[in-house]
């Protein structure tokens, strides 16, 4: 099948490369000439596992890059719209890029095509795209608008695309549903997975994945509701973690106890410094605002956002609790990315905490395996960048863990202790066991668990067992 993907951002580039790997002829369209030149040249603009392999496998063959949207639309049967939908000041999604794509596509529709929303968009967007295309004189029999939301996570985007839990296709006509069925056929009939060069299968993959056909509006809602639910799960466990801290319970034990209930499940219940990234914060606000527009006051989402914001403040209070004053203190920071496995710092809670600490006059030595270059562009004063976790810890008053990179969970603790001025670790991602850290000679603070000390006295409880 011939496919156009409009937008070479995160979703567009990954989807384009993956469609090519499924055997389709793909044109990725963007109006950023520099980006196009870089992509044609073999550059990979994002840090994403398996993407370099897929791009080099298909670039110049089944995968082309172009700035000619009208022509790409003309030769394609399915046009996936994956342009940005940034938040406006009031939190709504700005759909002007989507609108201009719809306008431009209309000129390239000479035979039947499906225009597919891939970006996360509010529930009424498909209707607007349809209206715009009709308004520009296109025959209504020559196109349908469908929604095919993408659930890929950064860092594992290619694997998520090839091994999805489900494929959601929102279509209001059997003809459009058939086009999308054909697009995903190599996944749903399992043929992709038997190929020798297929992307390696992750744990828990459901093969072949089911395809769910819904109305276009339901599919649009599925995306917002999924992200809101996951963010709610994170805020829920962070709220529970705060209660655990007050009463002296252990949130990890609570997670184990509730996550084993198959109705709840253990995933997305890791407490920490809150969620960030380019999706959750933006999508929760957009969902909140679209609900309001249609007369429902979705206050639950306000609380999800508020708890998320509070987690950062609580963490900074923990740093105060461990170190008293912060002016002039040297802090080692592990992690700047919004989560492990990515160089993305958009809405990163780690970065927000670093900024709060800098405002208080701390001196920061930060290390992140991938996100330092991006951070360097926006943070200049008070921060230095280290070459390793141990380098960041050198002579620091305390070490802060802010991103859940795997390498931060496997540090040589004896070496780390030797580097630090004081053996204090404040862990915003619960990567270590408090008792083990105490046994290794650290004073260790984490989220939703009592602090532990080398002398074995839990911080929240004094020697006589009363709360301190
Ligand atoms: C998310 C959705 O998971 C994905 O389906 C959607 O398409 C895009 O948004 P992503 O933003 O890449 O993906 O990251 P995700 O892995 O979901 O993590 C989001 C944030 O939540 C990160 O800051 C992460 O550290 C945090 N998180 C996640 C937690 O704090 N606890 C958890 O248990 C899980």
Tab-separated table of C-alpha atoms in Angstrom, residues 95-399:
chain	number	residue	atom	x	y	z
A	95	UNK	CA	-5.112	22.244	16.014
A	96	UNK	CA	-3.963	24.813	13.479
A	97	UNK	CA	-1.316	22.467	12.012
A	98	UNK	CA	-3.929	19.743	11.606
A	99	UNK	CA	-6.236	22.216	9.890
A	100	UNK	CA	-3.609	23.407	7.434
A	101	UNK	CA	-2.727	19.813	6.541
A	102	UNK	CA	-6.422	19.091	5.878
A	103	UNK	CA	-6.656	22.165	3.658
A	104	UNK	CA	-3.615	21.231	1.647
A	105	UNK	CA	-4.544	17.571	1.251
A	106	UNK	CA	-7.882	18.533	-0.334
A	107	UNK	CA	-6.043	19.590	-3.482
A	108	UNK	CA	-4.520	16.127	-3.897
A	109	UNK	CA	-7.632	13.969	-3.711
A	110	UNK	CA	-8.426	12.482	-7.109
A	111	UNK	CA	-9.395	8.985	-6.038
A	112	UNK	CA	-10.554	7.415	-2.749
A	113	UNK	CA	-8.329	8.030	0.281
A	114	UNK	CA	-8.514	7.706	4.019
A	115	UNK	CA	-7.163	10.574	6.068
A	116	UNK	CA	-6.111	9.105	9.389
A	117	UNK	CA	-5.503	11.074	12.580
A	118	UNK	CA	-2.409	9.736	14.294
A	119	UNK	CA	-1.636	12.741	16.520
A	120	UNK	CA	-3.508	12.884	19.795
A	121	UNK	CA	-6.483	15.116	19.102
A	122	UNK	CA	-9.699	16.120	20.862
A	123	UNK	CA	-12.869	14.208	20.089
A	124	UNK	CA	-14.366	16.570	17.533
A	125	UNK	CA	-11.255	16.834	15.308
A	126	UNK	CA	-12.246	14.256	12.682
A	127	UNK	CA	-15.467	16.183	12.002
A	128	UNK	CA	-13.498	19.361	11.465
A	129	UNK	CA	-11.004	17.698	9.146
A	130	UNK	CA	-13.933	16.403	7.113
A	131	UNK	CA	-15.565	19.840	6.985
A	132	UNK	CA	-12.346	21.541	5.888
A	133	UNK	CA	-11.724	19.046	3.097
A	134	UNK	CA	-15.326	19.351	1.866
A	135	UNK	CA	-15.172	23.126	2.092
A	136	UNK	CA	-12.221	23.048	-0.294
A	137	UNK	CA	-14.296	21.360	-2.938
A	138	UNK	CA	-13.484	17.655	-2.544
A	139	UNK	CA	-16.150	15.108	-3.533
A	140	UNK	CA	-17.480	13.468	-0.303
A	141	UNK	CA	-17.303	10.019	-1.949
A	142	UNK	CA	-13.562	10.350	-2.460
A	143	UNK	CA	-12.450	10.334	1.157
A	144	UNK	CA	-13.121	9.289	4.728
A	145	UNK	CA	-11.576	10.550	7.929
A	146	UNK	CA	-10.492	7.918	10.451
A	147	UNK	CA	-8.711	7.879	13.792
A	148	UNK	CA	-5.889	5.453	14.574
A	149	UNK	CA	-4.368	6.551	17.877
A	150	UNK	CA	-0.823	5.608	18.725
A	151	UNK	CA	0.104	4.278	22.145
A	152	UNK	CA	3.861	4.211	21.734
A	153	UNK	CA	6.131	5.142	24.597
A	154	UNK	CA	9.374	6.975	24.074
A	155	UNK	CA	12.401	4.708	24.286
A	156	UNK	CA	10.384	1.650	23.255
A	157	UNK	CA	8.399	3.284	20.447
A	158	UNK	CA	9.368	0.877	17.642
A	159	UNK	CA	8.713	-2.187	19.779
A	160	UNK	CA	5.397	-0.700	20.976
A	161	UNK	CA	4.400	-0.077	17.362
A	162	UNK	CA	5.244	-3.583	16.165
A	163	UNK	CA	3.942	-5.393	19.271
A	164	UNK	CA	0.931	-3.351	20.374
A	165	UNK	CA	-1.549	-4.578	22.993
A	166	UNK	CA	-4.203	-3.655	20.467
A	167	UNK	CA	-4.654	-1.625	17.306
A	168	UNK	CA	-7.507	0.863	17.562
A	169	UNK	CA	-9.084	1.945	14.297
A	170	UNK	CA	-11.908	4.451	14.500
A	171	UNK	CA	-13.816	4.530	11.213
A	172	UNK	CA	-17.287	5.601	10.244
A	173	UNK	CA	-17.428	3.602	7.000
A	174	UNK	CA	-16.616	-0.038	6.107
A	175	UNK	CA	-14.479	1.231	3.250
A	176	UNK	CA	-12.172	3.177	5.573
A	177	UNK	CA	-12.054	0.253	8.021
A	178	UNK	CA	-10.915	-2.019	5.186
A	179	UNK	CA	-8.046	0.324	4.238
A	180	UNK	CA	-6.800	0.363	7.840
A	181	UNK	CA	-7.214	-3.400	8.095
A	182	UNK	CA	-4.921	-3.759	5.064
A	183	UNK	CA	-2.356	-1.357	6.539
A	184	UNK	CA	-2.000	-3.503	9.681
A	185	UNK	CA	-2.521	-6.911	8.065
A	186	UNK	CA	1.142	-8.019	8.408
A	187	UNK	CA	0.733	-7.583	12.192
A	188	UNK	CA	-2.798	-8.950	12.616
A	189	UNK	CA	-2.217	-12.043	10.431
A	190	UNK	CA	1.092	-12.667	12.232
A	191	UNK	CA	3.182	-12.764	9.030
A	192	UNK	CA	5.488	-9.957	10.206
A	193	UNK	CA	6.483	-11.912	13.318
A	194	UNK	CA	7.699	-14.927	11.347
A	195	UNK	CA	10.194	-12.845	9.390
A	196	UNK	CA	13.850	-13.397	10.253
A	197	UNK	CA	14.518	-9.648	10.287
A	198	UNK	CA	11.489	-8.706	12.435
A	199	UNK	CA	12.066	-6.447	15.444
A	200	UNK	CA	12.776	-8.696	18.484
A	201	UNK	CA	9.737	-9.712	20.470
A	202	UNK	CA	9.427	-8.181	23.957
A	203	UNK	CA	8.065	-9.967	27.054
A	204	UNK	CA	4.301	-9.951	27.424
A	205	UNK	CA	3.696	-9.446	23.682
A	206	UNK	CA	0.332	-10.553	22.441
A	207	UNK	CA	0.829	-12.048	18.983
A	208	UNK	CA	-0.967	-11.385	16.753
A	209	UNK	CA	-2.449	-8.209	18.237
A	210	UNK	CA	-6.209	-7.710	18.062
A	211	UNK	CA	-7.627	-4.931	15.912
A	212	UNK	CA	-10.457	-3.001	17.541
A	213	UNK	CA	-12.840	-1.201	15.221
A	214	UNK	CA	-14.776	1.677	16.766
A	215	UNK	CA	-16.448	4.867	15.639
A	216	UNK	CA	-14.038	7.699	14.888
A	217	UNK	CA	-15.151	9.638	17.968
A	218	UNK	CA	-14.693	6.646	20.255
A	219	UNK	CA	-11.156	6.137	18.945
A	220	UNK	CA	-10.332	9.788	19.596
A	221	UNK	CA	-11.617	9.381	23.140
A	222	UNK	CA	-9.785	6.090	23.682
A	223	UNK	CA	-6.462	7.875	23.296
A	224	UNK	CA	-7.239	10.675	25.746
A	225	UNK	CA	-8.933	8.341	28.211
A	226	UNK	CA	-6.001	5.869	28.126
A	227	UNK	CA	-3.422	8.519	28.860
A	228	UNK	CA	-5.595	10.112	31.543
A	229	UNK	CA	-6.130	6.731	33.197
A	230	UNK	CA	-2.411	5.942	33.239
A	231	UNK	CA	-1.570	9.374	34.657
A	232	UNK	CA	-4.303	8.849	37.259
A	233	UNK	CA	-2.728	5.527	38.222
A	234	UNK	CA	0.616	7.255	38.784
A	235	UNK	CA	-0.928	10.102	40.800
A	236	UNK	CA	-2.968	7.606	42.788
A	237	UNK	CA	0.085	5.665	43.891
A	238	UNK	CA	1.962	8.881	44.597
A	239	UNK	CA	-0.891	9.956	46.885
A	240	UNK	CA	-0.782	6.559	48.580
A	241	UNK	CA	2.998	6.989	48.940
A	242	UNK	CA	2.428	10.234	50.831
A	243	UNK	CA	0.098	8.456	53.244
A	244	UNK	CA	2.695	5.693	53.637
A	245	UNK	CA	5.290	8.293	54.592
A	246	UNK	CA	2.998	9.747	57.260
A	247	UNK	CA	2.116	6.427	58.864
A	248	UNK	CA	5.431	4.592	58.433
A	249	UNK	CA	4.191	2.038	55.853
A	250	UNK	CA	6.132	0.904	52.772
A	251	UNK	CA	4.569	1.890	49.456
A	252	UNK	CA	6.428	-0.817	47.540
A	253	UNK	CA	4.774	-3.437	49.724
A	254	UNK	CA	1.434	-1.722	49.151
A	255	UNK	CA	2.036	-1.739	45.370
A	256	UNK	CA	2.819	-5.436	45.491
A	257	UNK	CA	-0.320	-6.077	47.505
A	258	UNK	CA	-2.669	-4.148	45.248
A	259	UNK	CA	-0.927	-4.765	41.922
A	260	UNK	CA	-1.373	-8.529	42.250
A	261	UNK	CA	-5.132	-7.996	42.076
A	262	UNK	CA	-5.625	-8.786	38.390
A	263	UNK	CA	-8.286	-6.090	38.197
A	264	UNK	CA	-5.686	-3.474	39.113
A	265	UNK	CA	-2.411	-4.863	37.714
A	266	UNK	CA	1.107	-3.846	38.737
A	267	UNK	CA	2.096	-1.601	35.827
A	268	UNK	CA	2.172	2.194	36.067
A	269	UNK	CA	2.113	1.986	39.835
A	270	UNK	CA	5.710	3.070	40.388
A	271	UNK	CA	5.745	5.952	42.850
A	272	UNK	CA	8.240	8.736	42.287
A	273	UNK	CA	8.583	12.407	41.474
A	274	UNK	CA	5.590	12.344	39.127
A	275	UNK	CA	4.985	11.914	35.427
A	276	UNK	CA	6.362	14.169	32.700
A	277	UNK	CA	7.071	13.993	28.998
A	278	UNK	CA	5.456	15.324	25.890
A	279	UNK	CA	2.203	13.384	26.271
A	280	UNK	CA	0.736	12.963	29.741
A	281	UNK	CA	0.883	16.594	30.940
A	282	UNK	CA	-0.399	17.959	27.616
A	283	UNK	CA	-3.039	15.293	27.038
A	284	UNK	CA	-4.524	15.486	30.544
A	285	UNK	CA	-4.932	19.253	30.151
A	286	UNK	CA	-6.425	18.868	26.679
A	287	UNK	CA	-8.843	16.159	27.844
A	288	UNK	CA	-9.833	18.342	30.803
A	289	UNK	CA	-10.537	21.211	28.483
A	290	UNK	CA	-12.449	19.263	25.817
A	291	UNK	CA	-14.656	17.757	28.532
A	292	UNK	CA	-15.367	21.250	29.846
A	293	UNK	CA	-16.198	22.484	26.360
A	294	UNK	CA	-18.826	19.758	26.068
A	295	UNK	CA	-20.324	20.482	29.477
A	296	UNK	CA	-18.575	18.000	31.775
A	297	UNK	CA	-16.463	19.298	34.622
A	298	UNK	CA	-13.776	16.589	34.859
A	299	UNK	CA	-12.417	17.638	38.276
A	300	UNK	CA	-10.759	14.281	38.851
A	301	UNK	CA	-8.162	15.336	36.276
A	302	UNK	CA	-7.422	18.551	38.213
A	303	UNK	CA	-6.508	16.433	41.196
A	304	UNK	CA	-4.343	14.126	39.062
A	305	UNK	CA	-2.386	17.203	37.890
A	306	UNK	CA	-2.192	18.711	41.363
A	307	UNK	CA	-0.818	15.544	42.965
A	308	UNK	CA	1.726	15.345	40.161
A	309	UNK	CA	2.884	18.899	40.789
A	310	UNK	CA	3.025	18.307	44.564
A	311	UNK	CA	5.416	15.378	44.125
A	312	UNK	CA	8.159	17.749	43.005
A	313	UNK	CA	7.679	20.044	45.987
A	314	UNK	CA	7.609	17.083	48.344
A	315	UNK	CA	10.905	15.888	46.919
A	316	UNK	CA	12.548	19.266	47.414
A	317	UNK	CA	11.251	19.263	51.014
A	318	UNK	CA	12.913	15.867	51.422
A	319	UNK	CA	16.215	17.354	50.265
A	320	UNK	CA	15.791	20.085	52.893
A	321	UNK	CA	14.961	17.494	55.506
A	322	UNK	CA	18.183	15.637	54.700
A	323	UNK	CA	20.498	18.648	54.316
A	324	UNK	CA	18.828	21.556	56.131
A	325	UNK	CA	19.827	24.650	54.102
A	326	UNK	CA	20.578	24.402	50.389
A	327	UNK	CA	22.478	27.580	49.538
A	328	UNK	CA	25.973	26.634	48.413
A	329	UNK	CA	25.400	22.888	48.892
A	330	UNK	CA	26.890	20.593	46.271
A	331	UNK	CA	24.363	18.115	44.966
A	332	UNK	CA	25.049	15.231	42.625
A	333	UNK	CA	22.070	14.620	40.343
A	334	UNK	CA	21.480	11.379	38.453
A	335	UNK	CA	18.949	11.844	35.665
A	336	UNK	CA	17.587	14.769	33.680
A	337	UNK	CA	15.351	13.017	31.116
A	338	UNK	CA	11.637	12.754	31.922
A	339	UNK	CA	12.086	8.989	32.217
A	340	UNK	CA	14.770	6.369	31.595
A	341	UNK	CA	15.743	5.317	28.085
A	342	UNK	CA	15.221	8.669	26.355
A	343	UNK	CA	17.018	11.963	25.774
A	344	UNK	CA	13.733	13.857	26.019
A	345	UNK	CA	13.555	16.553	28.703
A	346	UNK	CA	10.145	17.987	27.795
A	347	UNK	CA	8.108	18.500	30.993
A	348	UNK	CA	10.750	16.502	32.828
A	349	UNK	CA	10.060	16.372	36.578
A	350	UNK	CA	13.805	15.793	37.057
A	351	UNK	CA	14.599	19.042	35.308
A	352	UNK	CA	11.899	20.917	37.233
A	353	UNK	CA	13.434	19.735	40.502
A	354	UNK	CA	16.937	20.724	39.346
A	355	UNK	CA	15.583	24.193	38.559
A	356	UNK	CA	13.978	24.500	42.009
A	357	UNK	CA	17.250	23.457	43.655
A	358	UNK	CA	19.245	25.936	41.568
A	359	UNK	CA	16.835	28.698	42.576
A	360	UNK	CA	17.631	27.858	46.179
A	361	UNK	CA	21.326	28.354	45.491
A	362	UNK	CA	22.537	24.736	45.292
A	363	UNK	CA	25.440	23.822	43.040
A	364	UNK	CA	24.600	20.867	40.852
A	365	UNK	CA	26.748	18.258	39.125
A	366	UNK	CA	24.398	16.297	36.888
A	367	UNK	CA	24.786	13.127	34.898
A	368	UNK	CA	22.357	11.590	32.433
A	369	UNK	CA	23.296	8.948	29.852
A	370	UNK	CA	21.395	10.735	27.048
A	371	UNK	CA	19.817	14.045	28.045
A	372	UNK	CA	22.795	16.262	28.932
A	373	UNK	CA	23.149	17.935	25.537
A	374	UNK	CA	19.527	19.015	25.542
A	375	UNK	CA	19.780	20.230	29.134
A	376	UNK	CA	22.919	22.223	28.360
A	377	UNK	CA	20.899	24.262	25.883
A	378	UNK	CA	18.528	25.541	28.561
A	379	UNK	CA	20.418	25.440	31.870
A	380	UNK	CA	23.654	27.346	32.074
A	381	UNK	CA	24.271	28.687	35.575
A	382	UNK	CA	24.979	26.705	38.707
A	383	UNK	CA	25.101	23.367	36.921
A	384	UNK	CA	28.011	21.298	35.623
A	385	UNK	CA	27.751	18.099	33.637
A	386	UNK	CA	29.539	14.976	34.766
A	387	UNK	CA	30.959	12.061	32.785
A	388	UNK	CA	29.504	9.343	34.960
A	389	UNK	CA	27.331	8.768	38.001
A	390	UNK	CA	30.480	8.560	40.154
A	391	UNK	CA	31.772	11.786	38.707
A	392	UNK	CA	28.476	13.491	39.627
A	393	UNK	CA	28.729	12.143	43.172
A	394	UNK	CA	32.289	13.371	43.733
A	395	UNK	CA	32.477	15.534	46.900
A	396	UNK	CA	28.718	16.105	46.863
A	397	UNK	CA	26.769	16.738	50.062
A	398	UNK	CA	24.181	14.258	48.777
A	399	UNK	CA	23.280	12.303	45.673
